[in-house]
Coordinates of C-alpha atoms in Angstrom, one line a residue:
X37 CA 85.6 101.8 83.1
X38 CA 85.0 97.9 82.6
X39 CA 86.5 95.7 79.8
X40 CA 85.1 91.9 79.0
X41 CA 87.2 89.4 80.0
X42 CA 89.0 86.8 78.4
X43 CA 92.2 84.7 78.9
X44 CA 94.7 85.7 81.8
X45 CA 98.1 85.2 81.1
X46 CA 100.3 86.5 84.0
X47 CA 103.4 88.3 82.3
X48 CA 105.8 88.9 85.1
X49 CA 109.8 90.8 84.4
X50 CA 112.3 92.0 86.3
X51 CA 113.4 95.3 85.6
X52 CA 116.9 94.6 86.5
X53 CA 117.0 92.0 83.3
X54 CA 115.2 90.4 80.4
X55 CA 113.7 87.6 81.0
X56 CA 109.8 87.3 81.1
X57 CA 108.0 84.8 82.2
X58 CA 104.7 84.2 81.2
X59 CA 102.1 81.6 83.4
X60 CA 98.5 80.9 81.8
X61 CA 95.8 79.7 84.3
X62 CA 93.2 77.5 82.6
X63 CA 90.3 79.4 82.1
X64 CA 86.3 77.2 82.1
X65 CA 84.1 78.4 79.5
X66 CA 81.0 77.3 81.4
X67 CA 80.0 79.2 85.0
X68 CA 81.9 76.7 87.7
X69 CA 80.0 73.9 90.0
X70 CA 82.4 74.0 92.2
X71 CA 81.1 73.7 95.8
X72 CA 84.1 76.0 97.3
X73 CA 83.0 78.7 95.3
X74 CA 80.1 80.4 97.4
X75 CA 78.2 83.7 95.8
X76 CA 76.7 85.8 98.3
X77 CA 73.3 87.3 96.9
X78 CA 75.2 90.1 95.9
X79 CA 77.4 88.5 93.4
X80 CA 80.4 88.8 95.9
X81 CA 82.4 86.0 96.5
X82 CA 83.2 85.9 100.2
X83 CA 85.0 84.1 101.9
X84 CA 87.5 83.3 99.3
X85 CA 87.6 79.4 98.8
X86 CA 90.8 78.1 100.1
X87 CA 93.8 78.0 97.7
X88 CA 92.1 80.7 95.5
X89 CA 95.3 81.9 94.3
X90 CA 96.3 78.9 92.7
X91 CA 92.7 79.2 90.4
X92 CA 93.0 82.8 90.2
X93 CA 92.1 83.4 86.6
X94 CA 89.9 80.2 86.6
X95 CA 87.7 82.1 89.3
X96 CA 88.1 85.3 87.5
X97 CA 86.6 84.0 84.2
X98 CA 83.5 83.3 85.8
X99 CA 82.6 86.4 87.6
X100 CA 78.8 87.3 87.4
X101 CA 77.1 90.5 86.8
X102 CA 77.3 91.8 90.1
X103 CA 75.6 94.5 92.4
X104 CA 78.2 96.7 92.8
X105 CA 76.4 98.9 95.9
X106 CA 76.8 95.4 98.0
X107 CA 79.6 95.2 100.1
X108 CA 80.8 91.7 101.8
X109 CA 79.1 91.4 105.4
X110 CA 80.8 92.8 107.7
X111 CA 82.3 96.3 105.6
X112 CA 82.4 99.2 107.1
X113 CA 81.0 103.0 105.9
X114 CA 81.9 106.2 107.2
X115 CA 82.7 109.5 106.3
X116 CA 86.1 111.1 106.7
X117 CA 86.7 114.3 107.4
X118 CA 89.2 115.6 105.0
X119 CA 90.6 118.9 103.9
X120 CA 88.6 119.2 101.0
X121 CA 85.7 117.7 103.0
X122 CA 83.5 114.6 103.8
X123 CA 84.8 112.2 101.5
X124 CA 82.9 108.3 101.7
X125 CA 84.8 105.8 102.8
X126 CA 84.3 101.7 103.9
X127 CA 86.7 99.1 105.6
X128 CA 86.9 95.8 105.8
X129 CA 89.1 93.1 107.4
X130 CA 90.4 92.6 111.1
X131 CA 90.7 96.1 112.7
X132 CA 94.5 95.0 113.6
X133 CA 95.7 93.8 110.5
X134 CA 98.1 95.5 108.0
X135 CA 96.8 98.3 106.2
X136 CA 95.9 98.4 102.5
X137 CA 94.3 101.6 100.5
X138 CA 92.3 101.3 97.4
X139 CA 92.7 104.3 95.7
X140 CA 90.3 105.0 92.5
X141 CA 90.8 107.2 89.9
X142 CA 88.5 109.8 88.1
X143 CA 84.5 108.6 87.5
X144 CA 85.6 105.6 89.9
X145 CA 84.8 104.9 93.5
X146 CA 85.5 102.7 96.5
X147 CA 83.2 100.2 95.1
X148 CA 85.2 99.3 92.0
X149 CA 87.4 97.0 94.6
X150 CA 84.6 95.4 95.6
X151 CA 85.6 92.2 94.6
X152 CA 89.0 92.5 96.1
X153 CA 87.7 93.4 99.6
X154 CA 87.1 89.7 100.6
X155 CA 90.4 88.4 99.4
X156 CA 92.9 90.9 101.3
X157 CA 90.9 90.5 104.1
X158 CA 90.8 86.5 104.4
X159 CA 94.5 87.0 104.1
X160 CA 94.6 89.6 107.1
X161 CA 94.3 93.3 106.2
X162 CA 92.9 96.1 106.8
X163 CA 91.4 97.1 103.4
X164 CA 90.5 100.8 103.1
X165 CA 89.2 102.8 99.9
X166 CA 87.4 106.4 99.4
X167 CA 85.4 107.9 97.1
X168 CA 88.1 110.9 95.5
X169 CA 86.3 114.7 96.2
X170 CA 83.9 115.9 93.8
X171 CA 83.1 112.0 93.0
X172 CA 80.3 109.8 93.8
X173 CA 79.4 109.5 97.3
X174 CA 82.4 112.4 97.9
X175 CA 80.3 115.0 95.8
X176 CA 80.3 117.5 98.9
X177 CA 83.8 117.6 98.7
X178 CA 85.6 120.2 97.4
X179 CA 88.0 123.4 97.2
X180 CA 85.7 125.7 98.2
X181 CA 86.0 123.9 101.8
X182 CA 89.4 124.8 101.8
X183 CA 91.4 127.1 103.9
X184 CA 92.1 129.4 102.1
X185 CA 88.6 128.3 99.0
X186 CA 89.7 127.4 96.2
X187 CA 88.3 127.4 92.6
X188 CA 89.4 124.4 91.4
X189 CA 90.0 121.0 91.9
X190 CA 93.7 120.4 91.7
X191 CA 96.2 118.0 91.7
X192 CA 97.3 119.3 95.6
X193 CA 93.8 119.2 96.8
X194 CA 94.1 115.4 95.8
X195 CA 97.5 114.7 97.2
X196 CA 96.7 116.5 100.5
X197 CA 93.5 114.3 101.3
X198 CA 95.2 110.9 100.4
X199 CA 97.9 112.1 102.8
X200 CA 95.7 112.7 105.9
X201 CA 93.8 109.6 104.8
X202 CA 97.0 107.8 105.1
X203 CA 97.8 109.3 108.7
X204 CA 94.2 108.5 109.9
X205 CA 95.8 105.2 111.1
X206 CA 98.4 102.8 111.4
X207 CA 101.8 103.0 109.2
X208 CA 103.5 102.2 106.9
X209 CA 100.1 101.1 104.5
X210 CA 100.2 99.2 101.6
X211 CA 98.9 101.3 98.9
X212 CA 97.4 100.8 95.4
X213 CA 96.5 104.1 93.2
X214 CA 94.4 103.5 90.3
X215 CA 94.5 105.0 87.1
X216 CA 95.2 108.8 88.3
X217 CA 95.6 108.0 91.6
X218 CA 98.5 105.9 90.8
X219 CA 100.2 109.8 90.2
X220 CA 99.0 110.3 93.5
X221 CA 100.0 108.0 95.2
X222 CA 103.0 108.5 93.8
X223 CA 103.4 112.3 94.8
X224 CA 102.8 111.0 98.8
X225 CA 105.6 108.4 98.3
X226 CA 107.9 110.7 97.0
X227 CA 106.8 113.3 99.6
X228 CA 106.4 110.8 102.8
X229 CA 108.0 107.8 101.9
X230 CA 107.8 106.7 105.8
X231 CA 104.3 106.2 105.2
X232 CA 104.4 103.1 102.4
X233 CA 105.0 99.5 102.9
X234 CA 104.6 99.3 99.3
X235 CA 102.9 100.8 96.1
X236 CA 101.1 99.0 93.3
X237 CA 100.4 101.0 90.2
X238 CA 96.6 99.8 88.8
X239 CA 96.8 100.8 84.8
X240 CA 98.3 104.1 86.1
X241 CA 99.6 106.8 83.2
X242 CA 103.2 105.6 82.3
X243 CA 104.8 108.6 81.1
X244 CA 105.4 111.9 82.9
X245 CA 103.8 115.0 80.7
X246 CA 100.4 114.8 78.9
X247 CA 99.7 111.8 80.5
X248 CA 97.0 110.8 77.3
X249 CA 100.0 111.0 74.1
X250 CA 100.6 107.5 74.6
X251 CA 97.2 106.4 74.9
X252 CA 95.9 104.5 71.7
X253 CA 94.8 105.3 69.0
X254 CA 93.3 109.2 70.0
X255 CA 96.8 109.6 71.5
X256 CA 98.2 111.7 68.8
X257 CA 95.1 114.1 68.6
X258 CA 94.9 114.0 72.6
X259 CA 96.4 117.4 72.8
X260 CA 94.1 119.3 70.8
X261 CA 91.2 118.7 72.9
X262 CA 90.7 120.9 76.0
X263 CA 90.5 119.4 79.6
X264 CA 86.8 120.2 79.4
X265 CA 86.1 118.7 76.3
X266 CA 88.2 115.5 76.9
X267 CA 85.8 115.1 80.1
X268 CA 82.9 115.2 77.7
X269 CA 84.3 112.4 75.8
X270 CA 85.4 110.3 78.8
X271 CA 81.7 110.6 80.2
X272 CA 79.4 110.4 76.9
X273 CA 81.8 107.3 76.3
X274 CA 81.0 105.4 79.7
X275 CA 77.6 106.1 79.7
X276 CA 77.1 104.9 76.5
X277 CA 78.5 101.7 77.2
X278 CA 81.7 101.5 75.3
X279 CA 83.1 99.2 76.9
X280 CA 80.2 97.1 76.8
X281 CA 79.9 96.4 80.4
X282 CA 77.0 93.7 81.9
X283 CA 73.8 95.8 82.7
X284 CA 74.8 95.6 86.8
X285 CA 77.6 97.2 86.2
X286 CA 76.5 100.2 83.6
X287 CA 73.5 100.8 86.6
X288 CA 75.9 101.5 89.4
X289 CA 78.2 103.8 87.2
X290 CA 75.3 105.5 85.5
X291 CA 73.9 106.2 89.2
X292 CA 77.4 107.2 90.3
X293 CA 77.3 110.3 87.4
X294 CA 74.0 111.2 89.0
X295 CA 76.2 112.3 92.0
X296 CA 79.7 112.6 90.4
X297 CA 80.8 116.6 89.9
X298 CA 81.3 117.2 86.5
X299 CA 84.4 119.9 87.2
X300 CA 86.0 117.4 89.2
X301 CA 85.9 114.8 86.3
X302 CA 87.4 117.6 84.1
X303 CA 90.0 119.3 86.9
X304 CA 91.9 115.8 86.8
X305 CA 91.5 115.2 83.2
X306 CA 93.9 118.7 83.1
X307 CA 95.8 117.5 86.1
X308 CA 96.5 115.1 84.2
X309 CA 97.5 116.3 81.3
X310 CA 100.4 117.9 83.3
X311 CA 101.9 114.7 84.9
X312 CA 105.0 115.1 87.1
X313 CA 107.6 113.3 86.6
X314 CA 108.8 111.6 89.7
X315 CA 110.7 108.5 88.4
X316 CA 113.6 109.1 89.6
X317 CA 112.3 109.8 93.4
X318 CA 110.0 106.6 93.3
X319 CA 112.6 104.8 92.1
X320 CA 114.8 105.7 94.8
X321 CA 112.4 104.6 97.6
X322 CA 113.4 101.1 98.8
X323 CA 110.2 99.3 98.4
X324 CA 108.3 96.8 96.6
X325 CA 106.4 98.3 93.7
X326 CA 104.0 97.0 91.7
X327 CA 102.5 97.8 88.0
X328 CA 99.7 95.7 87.3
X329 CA 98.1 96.6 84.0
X330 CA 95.7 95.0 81.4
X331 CA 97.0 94.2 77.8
X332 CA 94.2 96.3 76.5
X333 CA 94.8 98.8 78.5
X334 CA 94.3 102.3 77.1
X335 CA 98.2 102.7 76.9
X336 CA 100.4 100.2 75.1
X337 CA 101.9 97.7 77.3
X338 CA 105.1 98.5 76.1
X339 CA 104.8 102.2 77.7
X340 CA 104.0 100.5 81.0
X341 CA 107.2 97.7 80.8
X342 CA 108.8 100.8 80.6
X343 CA 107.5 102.5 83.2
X344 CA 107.9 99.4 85.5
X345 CA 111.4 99.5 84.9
X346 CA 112.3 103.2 85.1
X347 CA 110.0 103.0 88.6
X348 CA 112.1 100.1 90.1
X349 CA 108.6 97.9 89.8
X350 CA 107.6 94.5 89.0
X351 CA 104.9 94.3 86.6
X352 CA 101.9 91.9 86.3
X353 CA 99.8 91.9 82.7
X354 CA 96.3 90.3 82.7
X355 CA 94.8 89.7 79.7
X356 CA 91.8 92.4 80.4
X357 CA 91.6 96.2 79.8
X358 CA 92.0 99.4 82.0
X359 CA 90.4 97.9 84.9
X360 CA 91.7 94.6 86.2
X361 CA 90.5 94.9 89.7
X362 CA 86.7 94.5 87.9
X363 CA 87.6 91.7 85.7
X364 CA 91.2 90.4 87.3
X365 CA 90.4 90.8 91.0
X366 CA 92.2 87.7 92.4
X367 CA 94.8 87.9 89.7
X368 CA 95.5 90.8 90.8
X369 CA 95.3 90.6 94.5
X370 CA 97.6 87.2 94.3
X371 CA 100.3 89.5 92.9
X372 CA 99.8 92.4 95.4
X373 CA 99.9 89.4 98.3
X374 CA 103.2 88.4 96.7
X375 CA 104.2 91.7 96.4
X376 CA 103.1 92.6 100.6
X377 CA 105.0 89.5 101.1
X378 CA 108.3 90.7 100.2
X379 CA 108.1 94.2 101.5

């Protein structure tokens, strides 16, 4: 999902005390002149101008309707050979630097870090995303490739793929799960903790449980509707443009549901709905964690303040909705670089 953007204000608190402090970027109202600011074709800003993190959400209010099937010169693609299957993958950055996963989270794909690709990489990593099985360019993927098949895709036929994604290289890998895949990610901390430098939670669920009580508004009702049917909702609502997403952006996902398995969309709506709760065990890991979350995202902020301090986490609000790393991308990778900084 996309939200419009608006303001950024940066909302940053220690879990171990009170105090919040707030930092507003100015924001232009008009698309920037600026000669540092170099659009490939594509819409892609690459490379990052220098000291980009200082105009963060100046750069982030101007972002045009991009194509989101472009990747910076220089990506990679390949296919990965996981348990479940193929699953899509690309790369970018110097082949020796510091790894970073992009994890996306149900209806999403490697592409929705598109914009973030560029800025990790100017800064040294080795950024790494996937398409999650059943989805997108992953549709071959799934538990009847298993050993034993399987009918259905759950939760452990998640976890185990982002595991031997995470051991098809160098360690200990910085590692951001989005939306549901911030549970996952999650579940391979807790279960290989050896294997993360740190973890940033993108608008992940903040409470253990039916992960969609807390969500607003439809929160309260959230548990009468079946895994199936809440699918049904999530997918007539995107394609319909909800959200009111620019037409480049509504193409690509409309062409992603082309490919996209429907009963992998609904297998981790219901996976969802039966969050773990592993806040202790995060919490217990010694290192840097990250919530980053928009202040329309589809939970109350307040849940996720929460969350950040029961997980041990810093968090990071942008004034945007469920899916900063569209319409927050340097926001939200100056934060992650502050957070790789300390780990």
């Amino acid at each position: 999902m996309t939200e419009s953007r608006g303001d950024r204000v940066d909302q940053r608190a220690d879990p171990r005390g009170d105090r919040v402090d707030q930092r507003a970027d100015p924001r232009v109202d008009q698309p920037s002149t600026d000669a540092s600011i170099r659009w490939t074709p594509a819409g892609v800003l690459a490379p990052p101008p220098a000291g980009w993190e200082a105009r963060a959400a100046q750069l982030d209010a101007v972002l045009p309707d991009l194509d989101w099937r472009a990747l910076p010169e220089g990506a990679e693609r390949d296919v990965f050979d996981a348990p479940s299957g193929p699953l899509a993958r690309i790369a970018f950055g110097p082949a020796d630097g510091d790894r970073v996963l992009l994890v996306p989270g149900a209806t999403g794909s490697k592409e929705d870090f598109v914009l973030m690709l560029p800025l990790l990489a100017a800064a040294g990593y080795r950024v790494e995303s996937y398409d999650l099985a059943g989805q997108y360019e992953s549709y071959a993927a799934g538990p009847e490739r298993l050993h034993p098949a399987r009918r259905r895709y759950d939760a452990d036929l998640f976890l185990d793929d982002l595991l031997a994604v995470l051991d098809a290289g160098s360690r200990p890998v910085h590692v951001l799960g989005y939306s549901f895949a911030g549970t996952l990610a999650q579940r391979a901390l807790v279960a290989h903790p050896e294997a993360f430098a740190s973890l940033t939670l993108l608008t992940s669920p903040p409470e253990p449980g039916q992960a969609f009580r807390g969500v607003k508004t439809i929160g309260a009702f959230s548990s009468l509707a079946s895994p199936h049917q809440g699918a049904t909702l999530m997918l007539w609502g995107i394609r319909n443009n909800l959200n009111k997403v620019p037409p480049g952006r509504l193409a690509f996902v409309r062409e992603r549901f082309a490919l996209t398995r429907r009963e992998s969309v609904g297998d981790i709506i219901e996976a969802m709905m039966h969050t773990p709760d592993l806040r202790a065990e995060v919490a217990a890991v010694p290192i840097p964690k990250l919530v980053a979350v928009g202040s329309h995202d589809l939970w109350p902020v307040e849940l996720h303040r929460r969350s950040a301090q029961e997980l041990g986490a810093r968090i990071s609000v942008y004034e945007t909705g469920h899916s900063p790393c569209e319409t927050a991308p340097h926001q939200l990778v100056r934060d992650m670089l502050e957070l790789f900084a300390s780990a």
